[in-house]
Coordinates of N, CA and C in Angstrom, one line a residue:
M121 N 0.9 5.7 -4.5 CA -0.4 5.0 -4.5 C -0.7 4.6 -5.9
N122 N -1.1 3.3 -6.1 CA -1.4 2.8 -7.4 C -2.9 2.9 -7.6
M123 N -3.3 3.9 -8.4 CA -4.8 4.2 -8.6 C -5.1 3.8 -10.0
E124 N -4.2 3.1 -10.8 CA -4.5 2.7 -12.1 C -5.6 1.7 -12.2
G125 N -6.6 2.0 -13.0 CA -7.8 1.1 -13.2 C -8.8 1.2 -12.0
S126 N -8.6 2.2 -11.1 CA -9.4 2.4 -9.9 C -10.7 3.2 -10.2
N127 N -11.7 2.9 -9.5 CA -12.9 3.7 -9.5 C -12.8 5.0 -8.7
Y128 N -11.7 5.2 -8.0 CA -11.5 6.3 -7.1 C -10.5 7.2 -7.8
R129 N -10.7 8.5 -7.8 CA -9.8 9.5 -8.4 C -9.2 10.4 -7.4
V130 N -7.9 10.5 -7.4 CA -7.3 11.5 -6.4 C -7.4 12.9 -7.0
G131 N -7.2 13.8 -6.2 CA -7.5 15.2 -6.6 C -8.2 15.9 -5.4
K132 N -8.2 17.2 -5.3 CA -8.8 17.9 -4.3 C -10.3 17.6 -4.3
P133 N -10.9 17.1 -3.2 CA -12.3 16.7 -3.2 C -13.2 17.9 -3.6
A134 N -14.3 17.6 -4.3 CA -15.2 18.7 -4.8 C -16.0 19.1 -3.6
F135 N -15.5 19.9 -2.8 CA -16.1 20.3 -1.6 C -15.6 21.7 -1.2
N136 N -16.5 22.7 -0.9 CA -16.0 24.0 -0.6 C -16.5 24.6 0.6
K137 N -16.1 25.8 1.0 CA -16.5 26.4 2.3 C -18.0 26.7 2.3
L138 N -18.5 27.1 1.1 CA -19.9 27.4 1.1 C -20.7 26.2 1.5
L139 N -20.4 25.0 0.9 CA -21.1 23.8 1.1 C -21.0 23.4 2.6
I140 N -19.8 23.5 3.2 CA -19.6 23.2 4.6 C -20.4 24.1 5.5
G141 N -20.3 25.4 5.1 CA -20.9 26.4 6.0 C -22.4 26.6 5.9
M142 N -23.0 26.3 4.8 CA -24.4 26.6 4.6 C -25.2 25.4 4.2
I143 N -24.9 24.8 3.1 CA -25.7 23.7 2.5 C -25.8 22.5 3.4
L144 N -24.7 22.0 3.9 CA -24.7 20.8 4.6 C -25.4 20.9 6.0
P145 N -25.2 22.0 6.7 CA -25.9 22.2 8.0 C -27.4 22.2 7.7
F146 N -27.9 22.8 6.6 CA -29.3 22.8 6.3 C -29.8 21.4 6.0
Y147 N -29.0 20.7 5.2 CA -29.3 19.3 4.8 C -29.4 18.4 6.1
C148 N -28.5 18.6 7.0 CA -28.4 17.9 8.2 C -29.7 18.2 9.1
W149 N -30.0 19.5 9.2 CA -31.2 19.9 9.9 C -32.5 19.3 9.3
L150 N -32.6 19.3 8.0 CA -33.7 18.8 7.3 C -33.8 17.3 7.5
G151 N -32.7 16.6 7.4 CA -32.7 15.1 7.6 C -33.2 14.7 9.0
L152 N -32.7 15.4 10.0 CA -33.1 15.2 11.4 C -34.6 15.5 11.6
K153 N -35.1 16.6 11.0 CA -36.5 17.0 11.1 C -37.4 16.0 10.5
K154 N -37.0 15.5 9.3 CA -37.8 14.5 8.6 C -37.9 13.2 9.4
L155 N -36.9 12.8 10.1 CA -36.8 11.6 10.9 C -37.3 11.8 12.3
D156 N -37.8 13.0 12.6 CA -38.2 13.4 14.0 C -37.2 13.0 15.0
V157 N -36.0 13.4 14.8 CA -34.9 13.1 15.7 C -34.3 14.5 16.2
R158 N -34.1 14.6 17.5 CA -33.5 15.8 18.0 C -32.2 15.4 18.8
V159 N -31.1 16.0 18.5 CA -29.8 15.7 19.1 C -29.8 16.4 20.5
K160 N -29.8 15.6 21.5 CA -29.9 16.2 22.9 C -28.6 16.3 23.5
E161 N -27.7 15.4 23.2 CA -26.4 15.3 23.9 C -25.2 15.0 23.0
I162 N -24.2 15.7 23.0 CA -22.9 15.4 22.3 C -21.8 15.6 23.3
T163 N -21.1 14.5 23.6 CA -20.0 14.6 24.5 C -18.7 14.2 23.8
G164 N -17.6 14.8 24.1 CA -16.4 14.5 23.4 C -16.2 15.4 22.2
K165 N -15.1 15.3 21.5 CA -14.9 16.3 20.4 C -14.0 15.6 19.3
L166 N -14.4 15.8 18.1 CA -13.6 15.4 17.0 C -12.6 16.6 16.6
P167 N -11.4 16.3 16.2 CA -10.5 17.3 15.8 C -11.0 18.0 14.6
D168 N -10.7 19.3 14.4 CA -11.2 20.1 13.3 C -10.4 20.0 12.1
S169 N -9.2 19.3 12.2 CA -8.3 19.2 11.1 C -7.5 17.9 11.3
G170 N -6.8 17.5 10.2 CA -5.9 16.3 10.3 C -6.6 15.1 9.8
G171 N -5.8 14.2 9.2 CA -6.4 12.9 8.7 C -6.7 11.9 9.8
I172 N -8.0 11.6 9.9 CA -8.4 10.7 11.0 C -9.5 9.7 10.4
L173 N -9.6 8.6 11.1 CA -10.7 7.6 10.9 C -11.7 7.7 12.0
I174 N -13.0 7.5 11.7 CA -14.1 7.6 12.7 C -14.8 6.2 12.5
A175 N -15.0 5.5 13.6 CA -15.7 4.3 13.6 C -16.9 4.4 14.5
S176 N -18.1 4.2 14.0 CA -19.4 4.5 14.8 C -20.3 3.3 14.8
H177 N -21.0 3.2 15.9 CA -22.2 2.3 15.9 C -23.2 2.7 14.9
H178 N -23.9 1.8 14.3 CA -24.9 2.1 13.2 C -26.3 1.6 13.6
E179 N -27.1 2.5 14.1 CA -28.4 2.0 14.6 C -29.6 2.5 13.8
G180 N -29.4 3.6 13.1 CA -30.6 4.1 12.4 C -30.2 5.0 11.2
D181 N -31.2 5.4 10.4 CA -31.0 6.3 9.3 C -30.5 7.7 9.7
A182 N -30.7 8.0 11.0 CA -30.3 9.4 11.4 C -28.8 9.4 11.8
D183 N -28.2 8.3 11.9 CA -26.8 8.3 12.3 C -25.9 9.3 11.6
P184 N -25.9 9.3 10.3 CA -25.0 10.3 9.6 C -25.3 11.7 10.0
F185 N -26.6 12.1 10.1 CA -26.9 13.4 10.5 C -26.5 13.8 11.9
V186 N -26.6 12.8 12.8 CA -26.2 13.1 14.2 C -24.7 13.3 14.2
I187 N -24.0 12.4 13.5 CA -22.5 12.5 13.5 C -22.1 13.9 12.9
K188 N -22.7 14.3 11.8 CA -22.3 15.5 11.2 C -22.5 16.7 12.1
K189 N -23.5 16.6 13.0 CA -23.7 17.7 14.0 C -22.5 18.0 14.8
A190 N -21.7 17.0 15.0 CA -20.5 17.2 15.9 C -19.3 17.6 15.1
A191 N -19.4 17.7 13.8 CA -18.2 17.9 13.0 C -18.3 19.2 12.3
K192 N -17.2 20.1 12.4 CA -17.2 21.3 11.7 C -16.2 21.2 10.5
R193 N -16.3 20.1 9.9 CA -15.4 19.8 8.8 C -16.0 18.9 7.8
R194 N -15.4 18.7 6.7 CA -15.8 17.7 5.7 C -15.7 16.3 6.3
L195 N -16.7 15.4 6.0 CA -16.7 14.0 6.4 C -16.8 13.2 5.1
N196 N -16.0 12.2 5.0 CA -16.1 11.2 3.9 C -16.7 9.9 4.5
W197 N -17.7 9.4 3.8 CA -18.4 8.2 4.3 C -18.2 7.0 3.4
I198 N -17.7 5.9 4.0 CA -17.6 4.7 3.3 C -18.9 4.0 3.3
A199 N -19.5 3.8 2.2 CA -20.9 3.2 2.2 C -21.2 2.4 0.9
A200 N -22.0 1.4 1.1 CA -22.4 0.6 0.0 C -23.7 1.3 -0.6
A201 N -23.5 2.4 -1.2 CA -24.6 3.2 -1.7 C -25.4 2.5 -2.8
K202 N -26.7 2.6 -2.6 CA -27.6 2.0 -3.6 C -28.7 2.9 -4.0
F203 N -29.3 2.6 -5.2 CA -30.5 3.3 -5.7 C -31.4 2.3 -6.3
H204 N -32.6 2.2 -5.8 CA -33.6 1.2 -6.2 C -33.0 -0.2 -6.1
G205 N -32.2 -0.4 -5.1 CA -31.6 -1.8 -4.9 C -30.4 -2.1 -5.7
R206 N -30.0 -1.2 -6.5 CA -28.8 -1.4 -7.4 C -27.7 -0.6 -7.0
S207 N -26.4 -1.1 -7.1 CA -25.3 -0.3 -6.7 C -25.2 1.0 -7.4
I208 N -24.7 2.0 -6.7 CA -24.6 3.4 -7.2 C -23.7 3.5 -8.4
F209 N -22.8 2.5 -8.5 CA -21.8 2.4 -9.6 C -22.5 2.3 -10.9
E210 N -23.7 1.8 -10.9 CA -24.5 1.6 -12.2 C -25.2 2.9 -12.7
Y211 N -25.0 4.0 -11.9 CA -25.7 5.3 -12.3 C -24.6 6.3 -12.3
K212 N -24.1 6.7 -13.4 CA -22.9 7.6 -13.5 C -23.2 9.0 -12.9
L213 N -24.3 9.5 -13.2 CA -24.6 10.9 -12.6 C -24.8 10.8 -11.1
L214 N -25.5 9.8 -10.6 CA -25.7 9.7 -9.2 C -24.4 9.4 -8.5
K215 N -23.5 8.7 -9.2 CA -22.2 8.4 -8.6 C -21.4 9.7 -8.5
K216 N -21.5 10.5 -9.4 CA -20.8 11.8 -9.4 C -21.3 12.7 -8.2
I217 N -22.6 12.7 -8.1 CA -23.2 13.5 -7.0 C -22.8 12.9 -5.6
T218 N -22.9 11.6 -5.4 CA -22.5 11.0 -4.1 C -21.0 11.3 -3.9
D219 N -20.2 11.2 -4.9 CA -18.8 11.5 -4.8 C -18.6 13.0 -4.2
W220 N -19.4 13.9 -4.8 CA -19.3 15.3 -4.5 C -19.7 15.5 -3.0
L221 N -20.7 14.7 -2.5 CA -21.1 14.8 -1.2 C -20.2 14.1 -0.2
G222 N -19.2 13.5 -0.6 CA -18.2 12.8 0.3 C -18.4 11.4 0.5
V223 N -19.3 10.7 -0.3 CA -19.5 9.3 -0.2 C -18.4 8.5 -0.9
V224 N -17.7 7.7 -0.2 CA -16.7 6.8 -0.8 C -17.5 5.4 -1.0
S225 N -18.0 5.3 -2.2 CA -18.8 4.1 -2.5 C -18.1 2.8 -2.6
I226 N -18.7 1.7 -2.1 CA -18.2 0.4 -2.3 C -19.3 -0.5 -2.8
D227 N -18.9 -1.6 -3.4 CA -19.9 -2.6 -3.9 C -19.5 -4.0 -3.3
P228 N -20.1 -4.4 -2.2 CA -19.8 -5.7 -1.6 C -20.0 -6.9 -2.5
K229 N -20.9 -6.8 -3.5 CA -21.1 -7.9 -4.4 C -20.2 -7.9 -5.6
N230 N -19.5 -6.9 -5.8 CA -18.6 -6.8 -7.0 C -17.2 -6.2 -6.5
P231 N -16.3 -7.0 -5.9 CA -15.1 -6.5 -5.4 C -14.2 -5.7 -6.4
E232 N -14.4 -6.0 -7.7 CA -13.6 -5.4 -8.7 C -13.8 -3.9 -8.7
R233 N -15.1 -3.5 -8.4 CA -15.4 -2.1 -8.3 C -14.7 -1.3 -7.2
N234 N -14.2 -2.1 -6.2 CA -13.6 -1.5 -5.0 C -12.1 -1.4 -5.2
K235 N -11.6 -1.7 -6.3 CA -10.1 -1.7 -6.6 C -9.6 -0.3 -6.3
G236 N -8.5 -0.2 -5.5 CA -7.9 1.1 -5.2 C -8.5 1.8 -4.0
L237 N -9.5 1.1 -3.3 CA -10.2 1.7 -2.2 C -9.2 2.1 -1.0
F238 N -8.4 1.2 -0.6 CA -7.5 1.4 0.5 C -6.5 2.6 0.1
D239 N -6.0 2.5 -1.1 CA -5.1 3.6 -1.6 C -5.8 5.0 -1.6
Y240 N -7.0 5.0 -2.0 CA -7.8 6.2 -2.0 C -8.0 6.8 -0.6
I241 N -8.3 5.9 0.4 CA -8.4 6.3 1.8 C -7.1 6.8 2.3
V242 N -6.0 6.2 2.0 CA -4.7 6.7 2.4 C -4.5 8.1 1.9
Y243 N -4.9 8.3 0.6 CA -4.8 9.6 0.0 C -5.6 10.7 0.8
L244 N -6.8 10.3 1.1 CA -7.7 11.2 1.9 C -7.0 11.5 3.3
L245 N -6.5 10.5 3.9 CA -5.9 10.8 5.2 C -4.6 11.6 5.1
K246 N -3.9 11.4 4.0 CA -2.7 12.2 3.7 C -3.0 13.7 3.6
I247 N -4.1 14.0 2.9 CA -4.4 15.4 2.7 C -5.2 16.0 3.8
G248 N -5.4 15.2 4.9 CA -6.0 15.8 6.1 C -7.5 15.6 6.2
E249 N -8.1 14.6 5.5 CA -9.5 14.4 5.5 C -9.9 13.4 6.7
A250 N -11.2 13.5 7.0 CA -11.8 12.6 8.0 C -12.7 11.5 7.3
V251 N -12.5 10.3 7.6 CA -13.2 9.2 6.9 C -14.0 8.4 7.9
V252 N -15.3 8.3 7.7 CA -16.2 7.6 8.6 C -16.6 6.2 8.1
I253 N -16.5 5.2 9.1 CA -16.8 3.9 8.7 C -17.8 3.3 9.8
F254 N -18.8 2.6 9.3 CA -19.7 1.9 10.2 C -19.3 0.4 10.2
P255 N -18.5 -0.1 11.2 CA -18.0 -1.5 11.2 C -19.1 -2.5 11.1
E256 N -20.3 -2.2 11.6 CA -21.4 -3.2 11.5 C -22.0 -3.3 10.1
G257 N -21.7 -2.3 9.2 CA -22.2 -2.4 7.9 C -23.6 -1.9 7.8
N258 N -24.5 -2.8 7.7 CA -26.0 -2.5 7.7 C -26.5 -2.0 9.0
L259 N -27.7 -1.4 9.0 CA -28.3 -1.0 10.3 C -28.5 -2.2 11.2
R260 N -28.2 -2.0 12.4 CA -28.4 -3.1 13.4 C -29.3 -2.6 14.5
N261 N -30.6 -2.8 14.4 CA -31.5 -2.3 15.4 C -31.6 -3.4 16.5
E262 N -30.6 -3.6 17.3 CA -30.6 -4.7 18.2 C -30.5 -4.3 19.7
R263 N -30.9 -3.0 19.9 CA -30.8 -2.5 21.3 C -31.6 -3.3 22.3
N264 N -32.7 -3.9 21.8 CA -33.5 -4.7 22.7 C -32.8 -6.0 23.1
N265 N -31.8 -6.4 22.3 CA -31.0 -7.5 22.7 C -29.7 -7.1 23.5
N266 N -29.6 -5.8 23.7 CA -28.5 -5.2 24.4 C -27.2 -5.6 23.8
R267 N -27.1 -5.5 22.5 CA -25.8 -5.8 21.9 C -25.6 -5.1 20.6
L268 N -24.4 -4.9 20.2 CA -24.1 -4.4 18.9 C -24.2 -5.5 17.8
G269 N -24.2 -5.1 16.6 CA -24.2 -6.0 15.5 C -22.8 -6.6 15.3
K270 N -22.7 -7.7 14.5 CA -21.5 -8.2 14.1 C -20.7 -7.3 13.3
A271 N -19.4 -7.1 13.7 CA -18.6 -6.1 13.0 C -17.5 -6.7 12.1
K272 N -17.2 -6.0 11.1 CA -16.0 -6.4 10.2 C -14.8 -5.5 10.6
D273 N -13.6 -6.1 10.3 CA -12.4 -5.4 10.8 C -11.7 -4.5 9.8
G274 N -12.5 -4.0 8.9 CA -12.0 -3.2 7.8 C -11.3 -1.9 8.3
V275 N -11.9 -1.2 9.3 CA -11.3 0.0 9.8 C -9.9 -0.2 10.4
V276 N -9.7 -1.3 11.1 CA -8.4 -1.7 11.6 C -7.4 -1.9 10.5
R277 N -7.8 -2.7 9.5 CA -6.9 -3.0 8.4 C -6.6 -1.8 7.6
I278 N -7.5 -0.9 7.5 CA -7.3 0.4 6.8 C -6.2 1.2 7.6
A279 N -6.4 1.3 8.9 CA -5.5 2.0 9.7 C -4.1 1.4 9.6
Q280 N -4.0 0.1 9.7 CA -2.6 -0.5 9.6 C -2.0 -0.3 8.2
F281 N -2.8 -0.4 7.1 CA -2.4 -0.1 5.8 C -1.9 1.3 5.6
A282 N -2.6 2.3 6.2 CA -2.3 3.7 6.1 C -1.0 4.0 6.9
Q283 N -0.9 3.4 8.0 CA 0.3 3.6 8.9 C 1.6 3.2 8.2
K284 N 1.5 2.1 7.4 CA 2.7 1.6 6.7 C 3.0 2.5 5.5
K285 N 2.0 3.1 4.9 CA 2.2 4.0 3.7 C 2.6 5.3 4.2
L286 N 2.0 5.9 5.2 CA 2.3 7.3 5.6 C 3.4 7.4 6.7
K287 N 3.8 6.2 7.3 CA 4.8 6.2 8.3 C 4.4 7.1 9.5
R288 N 3.2 7.0 9.9 CA 2.7 7.7 11.1 C 1.5 6.9 11.7
K289 N 1.2 7.2 13.0 CA 0.0 6.6 13.6 C -1.2 7.2 13.1
I290 N -2.3 6.4 12.9 CA -3.6 6.9 12.5 C -4.5 6.8 13.6
S291 N -5.2 7.9 13.9 CA -6.2 7.9 15.0 C -7.5 7.4 14.5
I292 N -8.1 6.5 15.3 CA -9.5 6.0 15.1 C -10.3 6.5 16.2
Y293 N -11.3 7.4 15.9 CA -12.2 7.9 16.9 C -13.4 7.1 17.0
P294 N -13.6 6.4 18.2 CA -14.8 5.6 18.3 C -16.0 6.5 18.7
I295 N -17.2 6.2 18.2 CA -18.4 7.0 18.4 C -19.5 6.0 18.9
G296 N -20.2 6.4 20.0 CA -21.3 5.7 20.4 C -22.6 6.5 20.2
L297 N -23.7 5.9 19.8 CA -24.9 6.5 19.6 C -26.0 5.8 20.4
E298 N -26.9 6.7 20.9 CA -28.0 6.1 21.7 C -29.3 6.9 21.4
Y299 N -30.4 6.2 21.2 CA -31.6 6.9 20.9 C -32.7 6.5 21.9
K300 N -33.5 7.5 22.3 CA -34.6 7.3 23.2 C -35.8 8.0 22.7
K301 N -36.9 7.2 22.7 CA -38.2 7.8 22.3 C -38.8 8.7 23.3
K302 N -39.2 9.9 22.9 CA -39.8 10.9 23.8 C -41.1 11.4 23.1
G303 N -42.2 10.7 23.3 CA -43.4 11.1 22.5 C -43.2 10.9 21.1
S304 N -43.5 11.9 20.3 CA -43.3 11.8 18.8 C -41.9 12.0 18.4
I305 N -41.0 12.4 19.3 CA -39.6 12.8 19.0 C -38.7 11.7 19.5
T306 N -37.7 11.4 18.7 CA -36.6 10.6 19.2 C -35.4 11.4 19.6
E307 N -34.9 11.3 20.8 CA -33.8 12.0 21.3 C -32.5 11.2 21.0
A308 N -31.5 11.9 20.5 CA -30.2 11.2 20.1 C -29.1 11.7 21.1
G309 N -28.3 10.7 21.5 CA -27.1 11.1 22.3 C -25.9 10.5 21.5
M310 N -24.9 11.3 21.5 CA -23.7 10.9 20.8 C -22.5 11.1 21.7
R311 N -21.7 10.1 21.8 CA -20.5 10.2 22.7 C -19.2 9.8 21.9
I312 N -18.3 10.7 21.9 CA -17.0 10.5 21.1 C -15.9 10.1 22.1
G313 N -15.3 9.0 21.8 CA -14.3 8.5 22.7 C -12.9 9.1 22.4
N314 N -11.9 8.7 23.2 CA -10.5 9.0 23.0 C -10.0 8.3 21.8
P315 N -9.1 8.8 21.1 CA -8.5 8.2 19.9 C -8.0 6.8 20.2
F316 N -8.3 5.8 19.3 CA -7.9 4.4 19.5 C -6.8 4.2 18.5
Y317 N -5.8 3.5 18.9 CA -4.6 3.2 18.0 C -4.4 1.7 17.9
V318 N -3.9 1.3 16.8 CA -3.5 -0.2 16.6 C -2.1 -0.3 16.1
N319 N -1.5 -1.3 16.5 CA -0.1 -1.6 16.0 C -0.2 -2.4 14.7
N320 N 0.8 -2.2 13.8 CA 0.8 -2.8 12.5 C 0.9 -4.3 12.6
E321 N 1.5 -4.8 13.7 CA 1.7 -6.3 13.9 C 0.5 -6.9 14.6
E322 N -0.4 -6.1 15.1 CA -1.6 -6.6 15.8 C -2.6 -7.3 14.9
N323 N -3.2 -8.4 15.5 CA -4.2 -9.2 14.8 C -5.4 -8.3 14.6
P324 N -5.8 -8.0 13.3 CA -6.9 -7.1 13.1 C -8.2 -7.5 13.8
K325 N -8.5 -8.8 13.9 CA -9.8 -9.2 14.5 C -9.7 -8.9 16.0
K326 N -8.6 -9.2 16.6 CA -8.5 -8.9 18.1 C -8.5 -7.4 18.4
A327 N -7.9 -6.6 17.5 CA -7.9 -5.2 17.7 C -9.3 -4.7 17.5
M328 N -10.1 -5.3 16.6 CA -11.4 -4.8 16.3 C -12.3 -5.1 17.5
I329 N -12.1 -6.3 18.1 CA -12.9 -6.6 19.3 C -12.8 -5.5 20.4
K330 N -11.5 -5.1 20.6 CA -11.2 -4.1 21.6 C -11.9 -2.7 21.2
L331 N -11.9 -2.4 19.9 CA -12.5 -1.2 19.4 C -14.0 -1.2 19.6
M332 N -14.6 -2.4 19.3 CA -16.1 -2.5 19.4 C -16.5 -2.5 20.8
K333 N -15.7 -2.9 21.7 CA -16.0 -2.8 23.2 C -16.0 -1.4 23.6
E334 N -15.1 -0.5 23.0 CA -15.1 0.9 23.3 C -16.4 1.5 22.8
I335 N -16.8 1.1 21.5 CA -18.0 1.7 20.9 C -19.2 1.2 21.7
A336 N -19.3 0.0 22.2 CA -20.4 -0.5 22.9 C -20.5 0.3 24.2
L337 N -19.4 0.6 24.9 CA -19.5 1.3 26.1 C -20.0 2.7 25.9
L338 N -19.5 3.4 24.8 CA -20.0 4.7 24.5 C -21.4 4.7 24.1
S339 N -21.9 3.6 23.5 CA -23.3 3.5 23.1 C -24.3 3.1 24.3
N340 N -23.7 2.9 25.4 CA -24.4 2.4 26.6 C -25.0 1.0 26.3
I341 N -24.2 0.2 25.6 CA -24.6 -1.2 25.4 C -23.5 -2.1 26.0
K342 N -23.9 -3.1 26.7 CA -23.0 -3.9 27.5 C -22.2 -4.9 26.7
T343 N -22.8 -5.5 25.7 CA -22.1 -6.6 25.0 C -22.1 -6.3 23.5
T344 N -21.3 -7.1 22.8 CA -21.2 -7.0 21.3 C -21.0 -8.5 20.8
K345 N -21.5 -8.7 19.6 CA -21.3 -10.0 19.0 C -19.9 -10.2 18.7
K346 N -19.5 -11.5 18.5 CA -18.1 -11.8 18.1 C -18.0 -11.4 16.6
L347 N -16.7 -11.2 16.2 CA -16.5 -10.9 14.8 C -16.7 -12.1 14.0

């Protein structure tokens, strides 16, 4: 893996059993409480070990907390992290903190900052980590239109890239999220689908359409926008 000049550093992630066992569950509980969200239903299961990709519908700020409720392991999140509207890359201390929390930061407006991203994700998969991607990117509150947001095919291209590097199939776990208002509380439902696989020769956009159809079904949404 060529990580020269990269903003991503290989090495054992700064994450320990204490953080997984105590701090993160509390942070997750606090986040859901602040957003008045209660997780009512979780169906399906994520594996407790092994390098996997997770692709989820992105409907609200509670999504990461809901997903974390179903995982008894470290999760790494690909995100365009910002602070006061500016990329997290511009804040060295905050960047270190978000790295520590498992955020794999990207900067859509400055691709140079993303140099080495795919190689870093391959490294994470190689050492048995789980990487979460929201293909829709930004929040897409379009349930009234009964559709998912427009998705990018990055998760498929990452899987294909990793499969070529690691010489093995990479599992993509589709996740559907559904929220229903119940008085002052919002009830969240999460459905984890069967692992989704892509062939290295497959057209990424066509494979992504199939994956988003799975996510739409799991989210109880009938349609999705074209890529």
